[in-house]
Amino acid sequence: MFKMKYSNILAIISFFISYILYLDYLLLLKKGINVNIEYFWAIVIVLIIALFYQIIKFDGTHVAEVIVLFEVVIMSMGLLLMYAMPHDGLFSHDPHWDYSVVKAISEYGWPLPSAASVVERTRNLAEWPLLHILTIIVSEIALMDSIVVAKYLPVVITSLTTIFFYLIIKNSYKDTVAALLGTLAFCSLFWHTFFHSLFIRETIAFMFFIMIIYILSKRQDLSTKIIFIVAIVAVAFSHHLTCFILILFSLFLIIGKYFLTKLINTNFLIEYKKDFHDNKLIQSSNTSFLFITTSILAYWIYIGGFTFKVLEILQKDLLYSSYGSYSLNHYFTASARMMLGSYGNILFVLLISISVLYSIIKGKGNKSITDIIFLVWGGLIVTISYMSTYLMPRIEFSRFILFGYPFLIISATAAIVKFKKPIKYIYILFVAFQLFLIPPYLYNNSFAPEYEYGKYREYFLPEEYIAASWFKNNVPLKNKVVGDWTSFELFGSQQFNVYHDTESTVQIFKGNLEGLDSYSWLILRNEDFYSARVGKPRATNPVVVTKETFGKFNEDRRMIKVYDNKEIMNFKIN
């Protein structure tokens, strides 16, 4: 007994020492000091093993539960900080558009008046303003620059997501070990840590989505019902796709209730009969669907114009594949890391599904109808996510899959903890595998993006921000600008019209300058010499600006280079 207690204390100390070293590593990276990648992985491995050991050896006390849950939450925060902390400005590209909404609302108020001088994308994003308004409020209360709030607010929001996810598992299965183990797997999920570290509307919408699932899974008193309604309204004001998924989930529960009512007395499901009648997800399905659908549709009607625009885009994607149809080879590239990541996650999905099915058919102990609900829902969403790469090219499957994969993790964890102990150790492999998927250049300066496979840098350099600032101070907003997708994100979010996906843009970056007269400025980034993202996404092969093309830029009398800071060149077109 004392030996076990001593080993747990040693694991806790090891975790916190390693965590401090991990944060120190990120700070060194932020200062531009490069450390051997082996040092990073040594720290991470100790963190995983120390945390996993505490979960496996959990003694059932409330104090131990609080300590381990706290470690899981700060582990989640640490993974999110890997994206947020080391780089200047906001991580990735889309967040700059959402931050443009923060600036627009700060200047013009909300709703944005028709006279507001903003580009169409900023105006569209402002229709879902919860994240942006929250950023302004926190900035005012904390007396912090809004860009700092935007940088770190997603870390706090996603940490709350982690806690609600834990509560879903614990409330559904009454098993603390399963809850801790499943939450650790969830918070290490590559797609989750990447997208939900970003200052984008999905981040806060997903938190409320998970919160709603938790509320639906528990007994609801008056205060809980009020929180439930507030959470639905919050999703409605956060993000359109999450709203749509939430409606689908509530509809799925009604359909599931109908079929389970018909099948619950069969030999296959008879053991689930008691839980079926007590299950809160099932029994509250009609009411929850009514509240969710009414609230969301009411807001969609309020912003009717933009709602119809979203539906029109969805129709084009489904019927015409306007952004080009492509296969999963877009993700299964020749890169060994990406191939392992793509096929490895499919393998894990299959293993998860098999373990849950085995538990449903052969498993002993209490039977939970939640297993079936989450397995079917998660399986459908994951399958549709991969199919969407053929049918709906605008939708990133890695974003869509986050509404399904976590539910498979929940049901699989509940099943696996009932098996013999050795199988639990697959979670060490799962967590390490998810961390392996993180591009090395994000946590070590010795590496570069996989340009040869059409990849690109997910963050902006200080020189790029300086160039964008120069551009904003010296170029009228009405000028037509030609540049790549990254320039569209950085310069476009400053309300410039950057043409990045037209055929003329592709031709200019290939060296055919016939369409040059249509524009007033050309933005050329140093990264374009390795991989220039121009044209329709996933429908245009990667373009590289060659020496010959660059020579044409310098020789053409219609254009003159007026700005160059080694990372970005701005050409004025006469």
Coordinates of C-alpha atoms in Angstrom, one line a residue:
M1 CA 0.0 0.0 0.0
F2 CA 2.7 2.4 1.0
K3 CA 4.8 1.4 -2.0
M4 CA 1.9 2.2 -4.3
K5 CA 1.4 5.5 -2.6
Y6 CA 5.1 6.4 -2.9
S7 CA 5.2 5.5 -6.6
N8 CA 2.1 7.7 -7.3
I9 CA 3.8 10.6 -5.6
L10 CA 6.9 10.0 -7.6
A11 CA 4.8 9.9 -10.8
I12 CA 3.2 13.2 -9.9
I13 CA 6.6 14.9 -9.2
S14 CA 8.0 13.5 -12.5
F15 CA 5.0 14.9 -14.4
F16 CA 5.2 18.4 -13.0
I17 CA 9.0 18.6 -13.4
S18 CA 8.7 17.4 -17.0
Y19 CA 5.8 19.9 -17.6
I20 CA 8.0 22.8 -16.4
L21 CA 10.8 21.6 -18.7
Y22 CA 8.2 21.4 -21.5
L23 CA 7.1 25.0 -21.0
D24 CA 10.8 26.1 -20.9
Y25 CA 11.3 24.3 -24.2
L26 CA 8.5 26.4 -25.8
L27 CA 9.9 29.6 -24.3
L28 CA 13.3 28.8 -25.8
L29 CA 11.6 28.1 -29.2
K30 CA 9.8 31.5 -28.9
K31 CA 13.2 33.2 -28.4
G32 CA 14.6 31.5 -31.5
I33 CA 16.9 29.2 -29.5
N34 CA 16.9 25.8 -31.0
V35 CA 17.1 22.7 -28.8
N36 CA 17.7 19.1 -30.0
I37 CA 14.4 17.4 -31.0
E38 CA 15.5 14.4 -28.8
Y39 CA 15.1 16.7 -25.8
F40 CA 11.5 17.5 -26.7
W41 CA 10.5 13.9 -27.2
A42 CA 12.2 12.8 -24.0
I43 CA 10.1 15.3 -22.0
V44 CA 6.9 14.3 -23.8
I45 CA 7.5 10.6 -23.2
V46 CA 8.0 11.2 -19.5
L47 CA 4.8 13.3 -19.4
I48 CA 2.8 10.6 -21.1
I49 CA 4.1 7.7 -19.0
A50 CA 3.8 9.6 -15.7
L51 CA 0.2 10.6 -16.4
F52 CA -0.8 7.2 -17.8
Y53 CA 0.7 5.4 -14.7
Q54 CA -1.4 7.6 -12.4
I55 CA -4.5 6.7 -14.3
I56 CA -3.9 3.0 -14.4
K57 CA -2.9 3.0 -10.6
F58 CA -5.9 5.2 -9.7
D59 CA -6.9 4.5 -6.1
G60 CA -10.5 5.7 -6.3
T61 CA -10.0 8.7 -3.9
H62 CA -11.5 12.1 -4.7
V63 CA -8.1 13.8 -4.1
A64 CA -6.4 11.5 -6.6
E65 CA -9.2 12.2 -9.2
V66 CA -8.8 15.9 -8.8
I67 CA -5.0 15.7 -9.2
V68 CA -5.0 13.5 -12.2
L69 CA -7.8 15.5 -13.9
F70 CA -5.8 18.7 -13.3
E71 CA -2.8 17.1 -14.9
V72 CA -4.8 16.0 -17.9
V73 CA -6.2 19.5 -18.3
I74 CA -2.8 21.2 -18.1
M75 CA -1.4 18.5 -20.5
S76 CA -4.1 19.6 -22.9
M77 CA -3.2 23.2 -22.4
G78 CA 0.5 22.4 -23.0
L79 CA -0.3 20.8 -26.3
L80 CA -2.4 23.8 -27.3
L81 CA 0.4 26.1 -26.3
M82 CA 2.7 24.3 -28.7
Y83 CA 0.8 26.1 -31.4
A84 CA 0.0 29.4 -29.7
M85 CA 3.1 30.2 -27.8
P86 CA 6.3 29.9 -29.9
H87 CA 5.3 32.1 -32.9
D88 CA 4.5 35.8 -33.3
G89 CA 0.9 36.9 -33.8
L90 CA -1.9 34.4 -34.3
F91 CA -1.1 30.8 -35.2
S92 CA -2.3 29.6 -38.7
H93 CA -4.1 31.7 -41.3
D94 CA -7.9 31.6 -40.7
P95 CA -7.6 33.2 -37.3
H96 CA -6.6 36.5 -38.9
W97 CA -10.0 36.7 -40.6
D98 CA -11.8 36.1 -37.3
Y99 CA -9.5 38.8 -35.7
S100 CA -10.5 41.2 -38.5
V101 CA -14.1 40.8 -37.2
V102 CA -12.9 41.7 -33.7
K103 CA -11.4 44.9 -35.1
A104 CA -14.5 45.6 -37.2
I105 CA -16.9 45.1 -34.3
S106 CA -14.7 47.3 -32.0
E107 CA -14.9 50.1 -34.6
Y108 CA -18.4 49.8 -35.9
G109 CA -20.3 47.8 -33.3
W110 CA -22.6 44.8 -34.0
P111 CA -24.4 44.1 -36.2
L112 CA -22.0 45.7 -38.7
P113 CA -23.7 48.6 -40.4
S114 CA -23.9 48.4 -44.2
A115 CA -21.7 51.4 -44.5
A116 CA -18.8 49.7 -42.6
S117 CA -15.7 49.5 -44.8
V118 CA -15.0 45.8 -44.6
V119 CA -14.6 43.1 -47.3
E120 CA -17.3 40.5 -47.8
R121 CA -15.6 37.7 -45.8
T122 CA -15.2 39.8 -42.7
R123 CA -18.9 40.8 -42.9
N124 CA -19.9 37.2 -43.4
L125 CA -17.9 36.0 -40.4
A126 CA -19.4 38.7 -38.3
E127 CA -22.8 37.0 -38.5
W128 CA -21.5 34.5 -35.9
P129 CA -20.0 37.0 -33.4
L130 CA -19.8 35.2 -30.0
L131 CA -16.0 34.6 -30.1
H132 CA -15.3 38.1 -31.3
I133 CA -17.5 39.8 -28.8
L134 CA -16.1 37.7 -26.0
T135 CA -12.6 38.6 -27.0
I136 CA -13.5 42.3 -26.8
I137 CA -15.1 41.9 -23.4
V138 CA -12.1 40.0 -22.0
S139 CA -9.7 42.5 -23.5
E140 CA -11.6 45.4 -21.8
I141 CA -11.9 43.7 -18.4
A142 CA -8.3 42.4 -18.3
L143 CA -6.8 45.6 -19.8
M144 CA -5.0 43.5 -22.4
D145 CA -4.4 44.0 -26.1
S146 CA -7.1 42.1 -28.0
I147 CA -4.4 40.3 -30.1
V148 CA -3.0 38.8 -26.9
V149 CA -6.5 37.7 -25.8
A150 CA -7.1 36.2 -29.3
K151 CA -3.8 34.3 -29.1
Y152 CA -4.5 32.6 -25.8
L153 CA -8.3 32.6 -25.3
P154 CA -8.6 29.4 -27.4
V155 CA -6.3 27.6 -25.0
V156 CA -8.7 28.5 -22.1
I157 CA -11.8 27.6 -24.1
T158 CA -10.5 24.2 -25.2
S159 CA -9.4 23.4 -21.7
L160 CA -13.1 23.8 -20.7
T161 CA -13.9 21.4 -23.5
T162 CA -11.6 18.9 -22.0
I163 CA -13.4 19.1 -18.6
F164 CA -16.8 18.7 -20.2
F165 CA -15.6 15.7 -22.2
Y166 CA -14.4 14.1 -19.0
L167 CA -17.8 14.8 -17.4
I168 CA -19.6 13.1 -20.3
I169 CA -17.7 9.8 -19.8
K170 CA -17.9 9.8 -16.1
N171 CA -21.6 10.7 -16.0
S172 CA -22.4 8.1 -18.7
Y173 CA -20.3 5.2 -17.3
K174 CA -19.7 6.0 -13.7
D175 CA -16.1 5.0 -14.2
T176 CA -13.3 7.5 -13.3
V177 CA -10.5 5.4 -14.9
A178 CA -12.4 5.3 -18.2
A179 CA -13.1 9.0 -17.9
L180 CA -9.5 10.0 -17.3
L181 CA -8.1 7.6 -19.9
G182 CA -10.6 8.7 -22.6
T183 CA -10.0 12.3 -21.8
L184 CA -6.3 11.9 -22.2
A185 CA -6.8 10.2 -25.6
F186 CA -9.2 13.0 -26.6
C187 CA -7.0 15.9 -25.6
S188 CA -4.0 14.4 -27.5
L189 CA -6.0 13.9 -30.7
F190 CA -4.0 15.8 -33.4
W191 CA -7.0 17.3 -35.2
H192 CA -8.4 18.5 -31.9
T193 CA -5.2 20.1 -30.6
F194 CA -4.5 21.7 -34.0
F195 CA -7.9 23.2 -34.9
H196 CA -9.0 24.1 -31.4
S197 CA -5.8 26.0 -30.6
L198 CA -6.9 28.4 -33.3
F199 CA -8.7 31.7 -32.8
I200 CA -11.7 30.6 -35.0
R201 CA -15.4 30.3 -34.4
E202 CA -15.3 26.5 -34.4
T203 CA -13.2 26.5 -31.2
I204 CA -15.9 28.1 -29.0
A205 CA -18.7 26.4 -30.8
F206 CA -17.2 23.0 -30.2
M207 CA -16.9 23.7 -26.5
F208 CA -20.6 24.5 -26.3
F209 CA -21.4 21.4 -28.4
I210 CA -19.6 19.1 -26.0
M211 CA -21.2 21.0 -23.1
I212 CA -24.7 20.3 -24.5
I213 CA -23.9 16.6 -25.0
Y214 CA -22.9 16.5 -21.3
I215 CA -26.1 18.3 -20.2
L216 CA -28.2 15.9 -22.3
S217 CA -26.5 12.9 -20.6
K218 CA -27.4 13.9 -17.1
R219 CA -30.6 14.4 -15.1
Q220 CA -31.8 17.9 -15.7
D221 CA -33.2 20.2 -13.0
L222 CA -34.4 23.7 -13.6
S223 CA -30.9 25.4 -13.4
T224 CA -29.5 22.8 -15.8
K225 CA -32.3 23.4 -18.3
I226 CA -31.6 27.1 -18.2
I227 CA -27.9 26.5 -18.8
F228 CA -28.9 24.1 -21.6
I229 CA -30.9 26.8 -23.4
V230 CA -28.1 29.3 -23.0
A231 CA -25.6 26.8 -24.5
I232 CA -27.8 26.3 -27.5
V233 CA -28.1 30.0 -28.1
A234 CA -24.3 30.3 -27.7
V235 CA -23.8 27.7 -30.4
A236 CA -26.3 29.5 -32.7
F237 CA -24.2 32.7 -32.3
S238 CA -20.9 30.8 -32.7
H239 CA -20.6 28.8 -35.9
H240 CA -23.0 27.6 -38.7
L241 CA -21.5 24.1 -39.3
T242 CA -21.6 23.3 -35.6
C243 CA -25.2 24.4 -35.5
F244 CA -26.0 22.0 -38.3
I245 CA -24.2 19.1 -36.7
L246 CA -26.0 19.8 -33.4
I247 CA -29.4 19.6 -35.2
L248 CA -28.3 16.4 -36.9
F249 CA -27.2 14.9 -33.6
S250 CA -30.5 15.7 -31.9
L251 CA -32.4 14.3 -34.9
F252 CA -30.2 11.2 -34.7
L253 CA -31.3 10.7 -31.1
I254 CA -34.9 10.7 -32.1
I255 CA -34.3 8.2 -35.0
G256 CA -32.3 6.1 -32.6
K257 CA -35.0 6.2 -30.0
Y258 CA -37.5 5.0 -32.6
F259 CA -35.5 2.0 -33.8
L260 CA -34.3 1.0 -30.3
T261 CA -37.9 1.0 -29.1
K262 CA -38.7 -1.5 -31.9
L263 CA -35.6 -3.6 -31.2
I264 CA -35.0 -3.4 -27.5
N265 CA -36.9 -6.7 -26.8
T266 CA -34.8 -8.7 -29.2
N267 CA -32.3 -11.2 -27.9
F268 CA -29.5 -9.0 -29.1
L269 CA -30.5 -5.9 -27.1
I270 CA -32.6 -7.3 -24.2
E271 CA -29.7 -6.7 -21.8
Y272 CA -29.9 -3.0 -22.6
K273 CA -33.6 -2.7 -21.8
K274 CA -33.2 -1.2 -18.3
D275 CA -30.6 1.3 -19.3
F276 CA -32.7 2.2 -22.4
H277 CA -35.6 3.4 -20.2
D278 CA -33.2 5.3 -17.9
N279 CA -30.9 6.8 -20.5
K280 CA -31.1 10.6 -20.4
L281 CA -29.9 11.0 -24.0
I282 CA -32.7 8.9 -25.3
Q283 CA -35.5 10.0 -23.0
S284 CA -34.9 13.7 -23.6
S285 CA -34.4 13.4 -27.4
N286 CA -37.8 14.9 -28.4
T287 CA -37.5 17.9 -26.1
S288 CA -33.9 18.6 -26.9
F289 CA -34.6 18.4 -30.7
L290 CA -37.4 21.0 -30.3
F291 CA -35.2 23.4 -28.3
I292 CA -32.1 23.0 -30.5
T293 CA -33.9 23.3 -33.8
T294 CA -36.1 26.2 -32.8
S295 CA -33.3 28.2 -31.4
I296 CA -30.9 27.7 -34.2
L297 CA -33.5 28.2 -37.0
A298 CA -34.7 31.3 -35.3
Y299 CA -31.3 32.9 -35.6
W300 CA -30.7 31.5 -39.1
I301 CA -34.0 33.2 -40.2
Y302 CA -32.8 36.5 -38.6
I303 CA -29.6 36.4 -40.7
G304 CA -31.5 34.9 -43.6
G305 CA -29.4 36.4 -46.4
F306 CA -26.2 34.8 -45.3
T307 CA -28.0 31.5 -44.4
F308 CA -29.1 31.1 -48.0
K309 CA -25.6 31.9 -49.1
V310 CA -24.3 29.0 -47.0
L311 CA -26.9 26.7 -48.4
E312 CA -26.0 27.8 -51.9
I313 CA -22.4 27.0 -51.3
L314 CA -23.3 23.6 -49.9
Q315 CA -25.5 22.8 -52.9
K316 CA -22.7 23.7 -55.3
D317 CA -20.2 21.5 -53.4
L318 CA -22.6 18.5 -53.5
L319 CA -23.8 18.9 -57.0
Y320 CA -21.0 20.5 -59.0
S321 CA -17.8 20.0 -56.9
S322 CA -16.9 23.6 -57.7
Y323 CA -13.6 23.4 -55.9
G324 CA -12.5 20.3 -57.7
S325 CA -13.1 16.6 -56.8
Y326 CA -10.1 14.8 -55.3
S327 CA -9.4 11.5 -53.6
L328 CA -7.9 10.8 -50.2
N329 CA -4.5 11.0 -51.8
H330 CA -4.8 14.7 -51.0
Y331 CA -4.1 13.6 -47.4
F332 CA -2.3 10.3 -48.1
T333 CA 0.8 11.9 -49.6
A334 CA 4.1 10.4 -50.3
S335 CA 5.4 11.8 -47.0
A336 CA 6.0 8.9 -44.7
R337 CA 4.7 10.8 -41.7
M338 CA 1.5 11.8 -43.4
M339 CA 0.9 8.3 -44.8
L340 CA 1.4 6.8 -41.4
G341 CA -0.9 9.4 -39.9
S342 CA -3.7 8.9 -42.4
Y343 CA -3.7 5.1 -42.5
G344 CA -2.8 4.9 -38.8
N345 CA -5.9 6.8 -37.8
I346 CA -8.1 4.6 -40.0
L347 CA -6.5 1.6 -38.2
F348 CA -7.2 3.1 -34.8
V349 CA -10.8 3.8 -35.9
L350 CA -11.2 0.1 -36.9
L351 CA -9.7 -1.1 -33.6
I352 CA -11.9 1.2 -31.6
S353 CA -15.0 0.0 -33.5
I354 CA -14.1 -3.6 -33.0
S355 CA -13.5 -3.2 -29.3
V356 CA -16.9 -1.5 -28.8
L357 CA -18.7 -4.1 -30.9
Y358 CA -17.0 -6.9 -28.9
S359 CA -18.1 -5.2 -25.7
I360 CA -21.6 -4.9 -26.9
I361 CA -21.9 -8.5 -28.0
K362 CA -19.7 -10.4 -25.6
G363 CA -19.0 -7.9 -22.8
K364 CA -20.0 -8.5 -19.2
G365 CA -21.2 -6.1 -16.5
N366 CA -23.7 -3.3 -16.8
K367 CA -24.9 -2.6 -20.4
S368 CA -25.1 1.0 -21.5
I369 CA -27.2 2.1 -24.5
T370 CA -24.8 5.0 -24.8
D371 CA -22.2 2.5 -26.2
I372 CA -24.5 1.9 -29.2
I373 CA -25.5 5.6 -29.6
F374 CA -21.9 6.9 -29.6
L375 CA -20.6 4.0 -31.8
V376 CA -23.2 4.5 -34.5
W377 CA -23.0 8.3 -34.4
G378 CA -19.2 8.4 -34.3
G379 CA -18.9 5.7 -37.1
L380 CA -21.3 7.6 -39.3
I381 CA -19.5 11.0 -38.9
V382 CA -16.1 9.4 -39.4
T383 CA -17.2 7.6 -42.6
I384 CA -19.0 10.7 -43.9
S385 CA -15.8 12.7 -43.1
Y386 CA -13.7 10.6 -45.4
M387 CA -16.5 10.5 -48.1
S388 CA -16.6 14.3 -48.0
T389 CA -13.2 14.5 -49.6
Y390 CA -14.9 13.3 -52.7
L391 CA -18.3 15.0 -52.4
M392 CA -17.7 18.3 -50.5
P393 CA -14.1 19.6 -51.2
R394 CA -14.7 22.9 -49.4
I395 CA -15.2 21.0 -46.1
E396 CA -11.9 19.9 -44.4
F397 CA -12.6 16.3 -43.3
S398 CA -10.2 16.8 -40.4
R399 CA -12.6 19.5 -39.0
F400 CA -15.7 17.5 -39.7
I401 CA -14.3 14.3 -38.2
L402 CA -14.0 16.0 -34.8
F403 CA -17.7 15.7 -34.4
G404 CA -17.4 11.9 -34.6
Y405 CA -14.0 10.6 -33.6
P406 CA -14.3 11.7 -29.9
F407 CA -17.5 9.7 -29.5
L408 CA -15.7 6.6 -30.7
I409 CA -13.0 7.3 -28.1
I410 CA -15.7 7.5 -25.4
S411 CA -17.4 4.2 -26.1
A412 CA -14.1 2.5 -26.8
T413 CA -12.6 3.6 -23.5
A414 CA -15.6 2.3 -21.6
A415 CA -15.2 -1.0 -23.3
I416 CA -11.4 -1.3 -23.0
V417 CA -11.3 -0.7 -19.3
K418 CA -13.4 -3.8 -18.8
F419 CA -10.8 -5.9 -20.6
K420 CA -7.5 -7.3 -19.2
K421 CA -5.1 -4.6 -18.2
P422 CA -2.4 -5.0 -20.9
I423 CA -4.8 -3.7 -23.6
K424 CA -5.0 -0.4 -21.8
Y425 CA -1.4 0.3 -22.7
I426 CA -2.5 0.8 -26.3
Y427 CA -3.4 4.3 -25.1
I428 CA 0.3 5.2 -24.7
L429 CA 0.8 4.2 -28.3
F430 CA -2.3 6.2 -29.3
V431 CA -1.2 9.4 -27.6
A432 CA 2.4 9.1 -28.9
F433 CA 1.1 8.5 -32.4
Q434 CA -1.1 11.6 -32.3
L435 CA 1.9 13.7 -31.2
F436 CA 4.0 12.2 -34.0
L437 CA 1.5 13.7 -36.5
I438 CA 2.4 17.2 -35.5
P439 CA 4.7 18.6 -38.2
P440 CA 8.2 18.8 -36.7
Y441 CA 8.9 22.3 -37.9
L442 CA 6.3 23.6 -35.4
Y443 CA 8.3 22.5 -32.4
N444 CA 11.9 22.5 -33.8
N445 CA 13.5 25.2 -36.0
S446 CA 15.8 22.6 -37.7
F447 CA 12.8 21.4 -39.8
A448 CA 10.8 23.0 -42.6
P449 CA 7.4 22.3 -44.0
E450 CA 7.1 19.5 -46.5
Y451 CA 7.0 21.9 -49.5
E452 CA 7.6 19.0 -51.9
Y453 CA 4.2 17.6 -51.0
G454 CA 2.4 21.0 -51.3
K455 CA 2.5 21.8 -47.6
Y456 CA 3.2 25.3 -46.3
R457 CA 4.1 27.1 -43.1
E458 CA 1.2 27.4 -40.7
Y459 CA 2.4 30.6 -39.0
F460 CA 3.5 34.1 -40.1
L461 CA 7.0 35.4 -39.6
P462 CA 7.7 38.9 -38.0
E463 CA 8.8 40.1 -41.4
E464 CA 5.5 39.2 -43.0
Y465 CA 3.6 41.1 -40.3
I466 CA 5.9 44.1 -41.0
A467 CA 5.2 43.9 -44.7
A468 CA 1.5 43.8 -44.2
S469 CA 1.7 46.8 -41.9
W470 CA 3.6 48.7 -44.6
F471 CA 1.1 47.7 -47.2
K472 CA -1.9 48.9 -45.0
N473 CA -0.2 52.3 -44.4
N474 CA 0.8 52.9 -48.0
V475 CA -1.8 51.3 -50.3
P476 CA -5.4 52.4 -50.8
L477 CA -7.9 49.6 -49.9
K478 CA -9.6 49.8 -53.3
N479 CA -6.6 48.5 -55.1
K480 CA -6.8 45.0 -56.7
V481 CA -4.0 42.8 -55.4
V482 CA -2.7 39.5 -56.8
G483 CA -1.1 37.0 -54.4
D484 CA -1.1 33.5 -52.9
W485 CA -3.6 32.1 -50.4
T486 CA -1.3 33.1 -47.5
S487 CA -1.2 36.7 -48.7
F488 CA -5.0 36.5 -49.0
E489 CA -5.2 35.5 -45.3
L490 CA -2.8 38.1 -44.0
F491 CA -3.4 41.1 -46.4
G492 CA -7.0 40.2 -47.1
S493 CA -7.9 40.2 -43.5
Q494 CA -6.7 43.8 -43.4
Q495 CA -9.6 44.5 -45.9
F496 CA -7.6 44.4 -49.2
N497 CA -9.1 42.6 -52.2
V498 CA -6.4 39.9 -52.8
Y499 CA -7.1 37.7 -55.8
H500 CA -5.6 34.3 -55.0
D501 CA -7.8 31.6 -56.5
T502 CA -8.4 32.9 -60.0
E503 CA -6.9 31.3 -63.1
S504 CA -5.1 34.5 -64.0
T505 CA -3.4 34.3 -60.6
V506 CA -2.2 30.8 -61.3
Q507 CA -0.9 31.9 -64.7
I508 CA 1.0 34.9 -63.3
F509 CA 2.7 32.8 -60.7
K510 CA 3.7 30.4 -63.5
G511 CA 5.2 33.2 -65.5
N512 CA 2.4 34.1 -67.9
L513 CA 1.9 37.8 -67.4
E514 CA -0.9 38.5 -69.9
G515 CA -3.5 39.1 -67.1
L516 CA -1.2 41.4 -65.1
D517 CA -2.9 44.6 -66.2
S518 CA -6.0 43.6 -64.2
Y519 CA -4.2 44.2 -60.9
S520 CA -2.5 47.1 -59.1
W521 CA -0.2 45.2 -56.9
L522 CA 1.6 41.8 -56.8
I523 CA 2.6 40.3 -53.4
L524 CA 5.4 37.7 -53.7
R525 CA 6.4 35.7 -50.6
N526 CA 9.7 33.9 -50.1
E527 CA 7.7 30.7 -49.6
D528 CA 6.3 31.0 -53.1
F529 CA 9.7 29.9 -54.4
Y530 CA 9.1 26.5 -52.7
S531 CA 5.3 26.1 -52.8
A532 CA 2.9 28.8 -53.9
R533 CA -0.7 28.2 -52.9
V534 CA -2.7 29.7 -55.8
G535 CA -5.9 28.7 -57.6
K536 CA -8.8 26.6 -56.4
P537 CA -7.9 24.5 -53.3
R538 CA -7.2 20.8 -54.0
A539 CA -8.1 21.3 -57.7
T540 CA -4.9 23.1 -58.7
N541 CA -1.5 21.3 -58.7
P542 CA 1.1 23.0 -56.5
V543 CA 2.8 26.0 -58.3
V544 CA 6.4 27.0 -57.7
V545 CA 7.7 30.5 -58.7
T546 CA 10.8 29.6 -60.7
K547 CA 13.9 31.8 -61.3
E548 CA 12.7 32.4 -64.8
T549 CA 9.3 33.7 -63.5
F550 CA 11.0 35.9 -61.0
G551 CA 13.2 37.2 -63.7
K552 CA 10.1 38.2 -65.7
F553 CA 8.7 40.0 -62.7
N554 CA 11.9 42.1 -62.4
E555 CA 12.2 42.7 -66.2
D556 CA 8.5 43.6 -67.0
R557 CA 8.2 47.4 -67.3
R558 CA 4.7 47.4 -66.1
M559 CA 5.7 46.5 -62.5
I560 CA 8.3 47.8 -60.1
K561 CA 9.5 46.4 -56.8
V562 CA 8.8 49.1 -54.1
Y563 CA 9.2 47.0 -51.0
D564 CA 11.5 44.0 -50.1
N565 CA 12.3 42.7 -46.6
K566 CA 13.7 39.4 -47.7
E567 CA 10.5 37.5 -46.8
I568 CA 7.9 39.6 -48.8
M569 CA 8.3 41.7 -52.0
N570 CA 5.6 44.1 -53.0
F571 CA 5.4 45.0 -56.7
K572 CA 3.5 48.1 -57.9
I573 CA 1.8 47.4 -61.2
N574 CA 1.5 50.5 -63.5

